[in-house]
Amino acid sequence: MSEAYDDAVDAITGALRDADTAVALTGAGVSTASGIPSFRGEDGIWERRDPTDFHRRRLDADPEGFWRDRLELRAEFFGDVDPTPNAAHLALAELESRGHLDAVVTQNVDGLHDEAGSERVVELHGTNRRVRCDDCGNRLPADAAFERAADGDLPPRCACGGIYRPDVVLFGESLSDVAMSEAQRLARDSDVFLAVGSSLSVRPASLLPKIAADSEATLVVVNFEETPRDSAADHVIRADVTDVLPAVVDRL
Ligand code: ZN
């Protein structure tokens, strides 16, 4: 499907204006504009670091080594970057505050939707902004735990004696049922479903647009590359998410 950019932006704006329920799904493409390297794909983090070092089994067998590698990963990829929300994050927060967007479902773990001011965010893979106790579930800002780890407190522990771990879904772990069912319910209830900056190739992100389309939602895909859901979409825009979303906000 090819459509002039302007017409597509107008169509999305109109659909959002008419929708009772609108939901956005965001992927790595929304984070890269904030200087966050992507995990998968060419030049992705997992091309350069061994994912098994960050597997659930590693945490169990060698929590100290797991944390040491995690510190390295953080220094290597995020050391000089203090990522801040970009125009796409801010536009989604603005859409929500104006009542044109009900929720953001994200594959990203950087917490930037939260920071941009989005109120209802479903983080499918958790967030790197926090750690949680593997035993009692107590949560803590990640910075505090990483500072302790950097000072040699390895692995950092909760007052209950349990080990703190990143509050993300590790390799070898399942997604939270709560997040998954909320995301599915949002997809099913949406009149407009915006899939932005996601290759839609990894479950569950690949499933959500299908659920939305099967429930007769207007499906919009904004992504540089082709996605497996393009053929089911009402509008496909191959452009930068940091251009498209602010353009939609401007026209509402
Ligand atoms: Zn604990």
Tab-separated table of C-alpha atoms and ligand atoms in Angstrom:
chain	number	residue	atom	x	y	z
A	1	MET	CA	0.000	0.000	0.000
A	2	SER	CA	1.400	3.379	-0.859
A	3	GLU	CA	-0.148	6.603	0.252
A	4	ALA	CA	1.090	10.144	0.216
A	5	TYR	CA	2.594	11.020	3.578
A	6	ASP	CA	0.288	13.990	4.118
A	7	ASP	CA	-2.834	12.012	3.313
A	8	ALA	CA	-1.775	9.267	5.679
A	9	VAL	CA	-1.107	11.708	8.525
A	10	ASP	CA	-4.509	13.283	7.884
A	11	ALA	CA	-6.189	9.886	7.890
A	12	ILE	CA	-4.550	8.951	11.207
A	13	THR	CA	-5.524	12.277	12.721
A	14	GLY	CA	-9.127	11.772	11.631
A	15	ALA	CA	-9.222	8.218	12.951
A	16	LEU	CA	-7.861	9.337	16.340
A	17	ARG	CA	-10.410	12.133	16.512
A	18	ASP	CA	-13.262	9.668	15.935
A	19	ALA	CA	-11.939	6.841	18.108
A	20	ASP	CA	-13.353	5.987	21.504
A	21	THR	CA	-10.302	3.940	22.356
A	22	ALA	CA	-6.859	4.344	20.829
A	23	VAL	CA	-3.722	2.442	21.747
A	24	ALA	CA	-0.100	2.757	20.655
A	25	LEU	CA	2.413	-0.073	20.570
A	26	THR	CA	6.019	1.133	20.533
A	27	GLY	CA	9.221	-0.699	19.697
A	28	ALA	CA	12.955	-0.075	19.439
A	29	GLY	CA	12.497	2.529	16.678
A	30	VAL	CA	10.991	4.894	19.232
A	31	SER	CA	14.043	4.553	21.515
A	32	THR	CA	16.806	4.794	18.913
A	33	ALA	CA	15.972	8.468	18.357
A	34	SER	CA	16.955	8.991	22.011
A	35	GLY	CA	20.351	7.427	21.352
A	36	ILE	CA	19.484	4.077	22.859
A	37	PRO	CA	21.073	1.205	20.980
A	38	SER	CA	18.701	-1.537	19.928
A	39	PHE	CA	19.072	-4.992	21.377
A	40	ARG	CA	18.244	-7.062	18.330
A	41	GLY	CA	19.253	-6.969	14.720
A	42	GLU	CA	22.339	-5.732	12.941
A	43	ASP	CA	24.617	-3.736	15.296
A	44	GLY	CA	22.252	-4.664	18.099
A	45	ILE	CA	23.596	-5.235	21.586
A	46	TRP	CA	23.084	-8.987	21.341
A	47	GLU	CA	25.341	-9.108	18.293
A	48	ARG	CA	28.162	-7.827	20.478
A	49	ARG	CA	27.404	-9.325	23.866
A	50	ASP	CA	26.592	-12.928	24.653
A	51	PRO	CA	22.910	-13.112	25.639
A	52	THR	CA	23.572	-16.225	27.750
A	53	ASP	CA	25.538	-14.003	30.177
A	54	PHE	CA	22.221	-12.341	30.979
A	55	HIS	CA	20.100	-15.471	31.094
A	56	ARG	CA	17.960	-16.406	34.064
A	57	ARG	CA	20.182	-19.468	34.604
A	58	ARG	CA	23.239	-17.247	34.934
A	59	LEU	CA	21.536	-15.154	37.605
A	60	ASP	CA	20.775	-18.314	39.568
A	61	ALA	CA	24.160	-19.971	39.116
A	62	ASP	CA	26.442	-16.941	39.381
A	63	PRO	CA	24.649	-13.800	40.598
A	64	GLU	CA	27.942	-12.000	41.199
A	65	GLY	CA	29.124	-12.604	37.603
A	66	PHE	CA	25.690	-11.692	36.278
A	67	TRP	CA	25.876	-8.336	38.046
A	68	ARG	CA	29.449	-7.706	36.955
A	69	ASP	CA	28.446	-8.253	33.326
A	70	ARG	CA	25.375	-6.147	33.809
A	71	LEU	CA	27.573	-3.291	35.095
A	72	GLU	CA	29.786	-3.658	32.022
A	73	LEU	CA	26.788	-3.679	29.711
A	74	ARG	CA	25.498	-0.518	31.301
A	75	ALA	CA	28.871	1.225	31.062
A	76	GLU	CA	29.480	0.075	27.495
A	77	PHE	CA	26.154	1.032	26.023
A	78	PHE	CA	24.717	3.638	28.311
A	79	GLY	CA	27.777	5.103	30.022
A	80	ASP	CA	27.862	8.467	28.281
A	81	VAL	CA	24.231	8.654	27.425
A	82	ASP	CA	21.618	10.122	29.647
A	83	PRO	CA	18.699	9.292	27.431
A	84	THR	CA	15.808	11.705	27.417
A	85	PRO	CA	12.402	11.363	25.777
A	86	ASN	CA	12.332	12.382	22.111
A	87	ALA	CA	9.616	13.991	20.010
A	88	ALA	CA	7.825	10.657	19.532
A	89	HIS	CA	7.596	9.980	23.292
A	90	LEU	CA	6.410	13.523	23.918
A	91	ALA	CA	3.815	13.372	21.140
A	92	LEU	CA	2.330	10.169	22.578
A	93	ALA	CA	2.141	11.747	26.042
A	94	GLU	CA	0.475	14.798	24.506
A	95	LEU	CA	-2.067	12.645	22.641
A	96	GLU	CA	-2.967	10.974	25.920
A	97	SER	CA	-3.274	14.224	27.847
A	98	ARG	CA	-5.584	15.596	25.153
A	99	GLY	CA	-7.764	12.505	25.419
A	100	HIS	CA	-6.861	10.994	22.044
A	101	LEU	CA	-4.836	8.052	23.310
A	102	ASP	CA	-5.736	5.614	26.072
A	103	ALA	CA	-2.515	3.726	26.596
A	104	VAL	CA	0.977	2.981	25.382
A	105	VAL	CA	2.069	-0.643	25.219
A	106	THR	CA	5.822	-0.823	24.822
A	107	GLN	CA	8.491	-3.388	24.061
A	108	ASN	CA	11.111	-0.947	25.317
A	109	VAL	CA	12.715	-1.160	28.751
A	110	ASP	CA	14.124	2.363	29.018
A	111	GLY	CA	11.249	3.960	30.933
A	112	LEU	CA	11.148	6.945	28.566
A	113	HIS	CA	7.359	6.902	28.060
A	114	ASP	CA	6.986	7.329	31.777
A	115	GLU	CA	9.503	10.129	31.802
A	116	ALA	CA	7.749	11.836	28.875
A	117	GLY	CA	4.578	12.001	30.943
A	118	SER	CA	2.535	9.099	29.582
A	119	GLU	CA	0.234	7.958	32.388
A	120	ARG	CA	-0.887	4.542	31.276
A	121	VAL	CA	2.090	2.523	30.075
A	122	VAL	CA	2.185	-1.256	29.774
A	123	GLU	CA	5.838	-2.302	29.768
A	124	LEU	CA	5.757	-5.760	28.207
A	125	HIS	CA	9.380	-6.497	29.027
A	126	GLY	CA	9.631	-4.532	32.270
A	127	THR	CA	11.939	-1.580	32.876
A	128	ASN	CA	15.653	-1.032	33.335
A	129	ARG	CA	14.881	1.955	35.514
A	130	ARG	CA	14.185	-0.302	38.476
A	131	VAL	CA	15.498	-3.429	40.096
A	132	ARG	CA	13.386	-5.799	42.133
A	133	CYS	CA	14.102	-8.336	44.810
A	134	ASP	CA	13.953	-11.805	43.324
A	135	ASP	CA	12.451	-13.126	46.578
A	136	CYS	CA	10.034	-10.563	48.004
A	137	GLY	CA	9.462	-8.386	44.910
A	138	ASN	CA	10.525	-5.152	46.625
A	139	ARG	CA	11.450	-2.559	43.994
A	140	LEU	CA	14.202	0.062	43.991
A	141	PRO	CA	15.475	2.651	41.471
A	142	ALA	CA	18.121	0.909	39.362
A	143	ASP	CA	20.681	3.683	39.891
A	144	ALA	CA	20.910	2.933	43.613
A	145	ALA	CA	21.507	-0.786	43.013
A	146	PHE	CA	24.058	-0.154	40.270
A	147	GLU	CA	25.948	2.274	42.501
A	148	ARG	CA	26.132	-0.351	45.207
A	149	ALA	CA	27.267	-2.964	42.695
A	150	ALA	CA	29.918	-0.598	41.312
A	151	ASP	CA	31.203	-0.164	44.887
A	152	GLY	CA	31.701	-3.914	45.124
A	153	ASP	CA	28.431	-4.873	46.784
A	154	LEU	CA	27.910	-7.889	44.530
A	155	PRO	CA	25.228	-8.966	44.096
A	156	PRO	CA	23.235	-6.139	45.728
A	157	ARG	CA	20.750	-7.616	48.173
A	158	CYS	CA	17.398	-6.638	49.594
A	159	ALA	CA	16.874	-6.281	53.354
A	160	CYS	CA	15.128	-9.683	53.214
A	161	GLY	CA	18.338	-11.292	51.928
A	162	GLY	CA	17.064	-11.822	48.379
A	163	ILE	CA	19.070	-10.765	45.358
A	164	TYR	CA	18.130	-7.631	43.435
A	165	ARG	CA	17.754	-8.167	39.709
A	166	PRO	CA	16.807	-5.853	36.860
A	167	ASP	CA	13.033	-5.417	36.741
A	168	VAL	CA	12.991	-6.702	33.164
A	169	VAL	CA	12.096	-10.017	31.591
A	170	LEU	CA	15.379	-11.901	31.353
A	171	PHE	CA	16.193	-14.509	28.738
A	172	GLY	CA	14.676	-17.727	29.993
A	173	GLU	CA	11.793	-15.925	31.727
A	174	SER	CA	8.216	-15.475	30.584
A	175	LEU	CA	6.452	-12.195	30.130
A	176	SER	CA	4.227	-11.146	32.978
A	177	ASP	CA	0.714	-12.502	32.560
A	178	VAL	CA	-0.685	-9.271	33.940
A	179	ALA	CA	1.072	-7.111	31.331
A	180	MET	CA	0.198	-9.542	28.551
A	181	SER	CA	-3.494	-9.729	29.342
A	182	GLU	CA	-3.733	-5.976	29.719
A	183	ALA	CA	-2.022	-5.478	26.342
A	184	GLN	CA	-4.338	-7.991	24.687
A	185	ARG	CA	-7.401	-6.402	26.213
A	186	LEU	CA	-6.278	-2.965	25.029
A	187	ALA	CA	-5.661	-4.290	21.509
A	188	ARG	CA	-9.093	-5.931	21.433
A	189	ASP	CA	-10.875	-2.805	22.703
A	190	SER	CA	-9.082	-0.322	20.461
A	191	ASP	CA	-10.750	1.523	17.593
A	192	VAL	CA	-7.353	2.746	16.468
A	193	PHE	CA	-4.161	0.784	16.983
A	194	LEU	CA	-0.889	2.557	16.188
A	195	ALA	CA	2.129	0.281	15.813
A	196	VAL	CA	5.134	2.601	15.833
A	197	GLY	CA	8.831	1.843	15.509
A	198	SER	CA	8.384	-1.875	15.862
A	199	SER	CA	9.406	-4.542	13.375
A	200	LEU	CA	6.402	-6.515	14.694
A	201	SER	CA	8.475	-9.647	14.286
A	202	VAL	CA	8.786	-10.746	17.906
A	203	ARG	CA	5.985	-12.112	20.021
A	204	PRO	CA	3.919	-10.737	21.630
A	205	ALA	CA	4.302	-7.490	19.681
A	206	SER	CA	3.575	-9.368	16.482
A	207	LEU	CA	0.251	-10.619	17.863
A	208	LEU	CA	-1.223	-7.380	19.173
A	209	PRO	CA	-1.822	-5.644	15.806
A	210	LYS	CA	-3.500	-8.810	14.582
A	211	ILE	CA	-5.809	-8.895	17.603
A	212	ALA	CA	-6.658	-5.233	16.948
A	213	ALA	CA	-7.259	-5.745	13.224
A	214	ASP	CA	-9.400	-8.834	13.899
A	215	SER	CA	-11.494	-6.636	16.213
A	216	GLU	CA	-12.028	-4.149	13.366
A	217	ALA	CA	-9.671	-1.491	14.673
A	218	THR	CA	-8.066	0.909	12.234
A	219	LEU	CA	-4.517	-0.413	12.133
A	220	VAL	CA	-1.695	2.037	11.470
A	221	VAL	CA	1.930	0.957	11.025
A	222	VAL	CA	4.682	3.573	11.246
A	223	ASN	CA	8.073	1.991	10.669
A	224	PHE	CA	11.063	2.444	8.385
A	225	GLU	CA	11.156	-1.181	7.362
A	226	GLU	CA	8.440	-3.477	6.143
A	227	THR	CA	6.622	-5.432	8.823
A	228	PRO	CA	4.675	-8.692	8.632
A	229	ARG	CA	1.520	-6.740	9.514
A	230	ASP	CA	1.698	-4.161	6.706
A	231	SER	CA	-0.744	-6.073	4.537
A	232	ALA	CA	-3.356	-6.046	7.304
A	233	ALA	CA	-2.852	-2.332	8.024
A	234	ASP	CA	-5.178	0.460	6.912
A	235	HIS	CA	-2.280	2.915	6.749
A	236	VAL	CA	1.434	2.241	6.454
A	237	ILE	CA	3.900	5.103	6.816
A	238	ARG	CA	7.594	4.509	6.218
A	239	ALA	CA	8.930	7.559	7.937
A	240	ASP	CA	10.632	8.648	11.103
A	241	VAL	CA	8.407	8.233	14.154
A	242	THR	CA	9.758	11.526	15.519
A	243	ASP	CA	8.299	13.282	12.446
A	244	VAL	CA	5.018	11.438	12.102
A	245	LEU	CA	3.717	11.567	15.678
A	246	PRO	CA	4.343	15.294	16.236
A	247	ALA	CA	2.710	15.941	12.831
A	248	VAL	CA	-0.380	14.073	14.030
A	249	VAL	CA	-0.447	16.131	17.251
A	250	ASP	CA	-0.161	19.366	15.252
A	251	ARG	CA	-3.140	18.514	13.098
A	252	LEU	CA	-5.492	17.376	15.828
B	1	ZN	ZN	13.436	-8.896	49.329
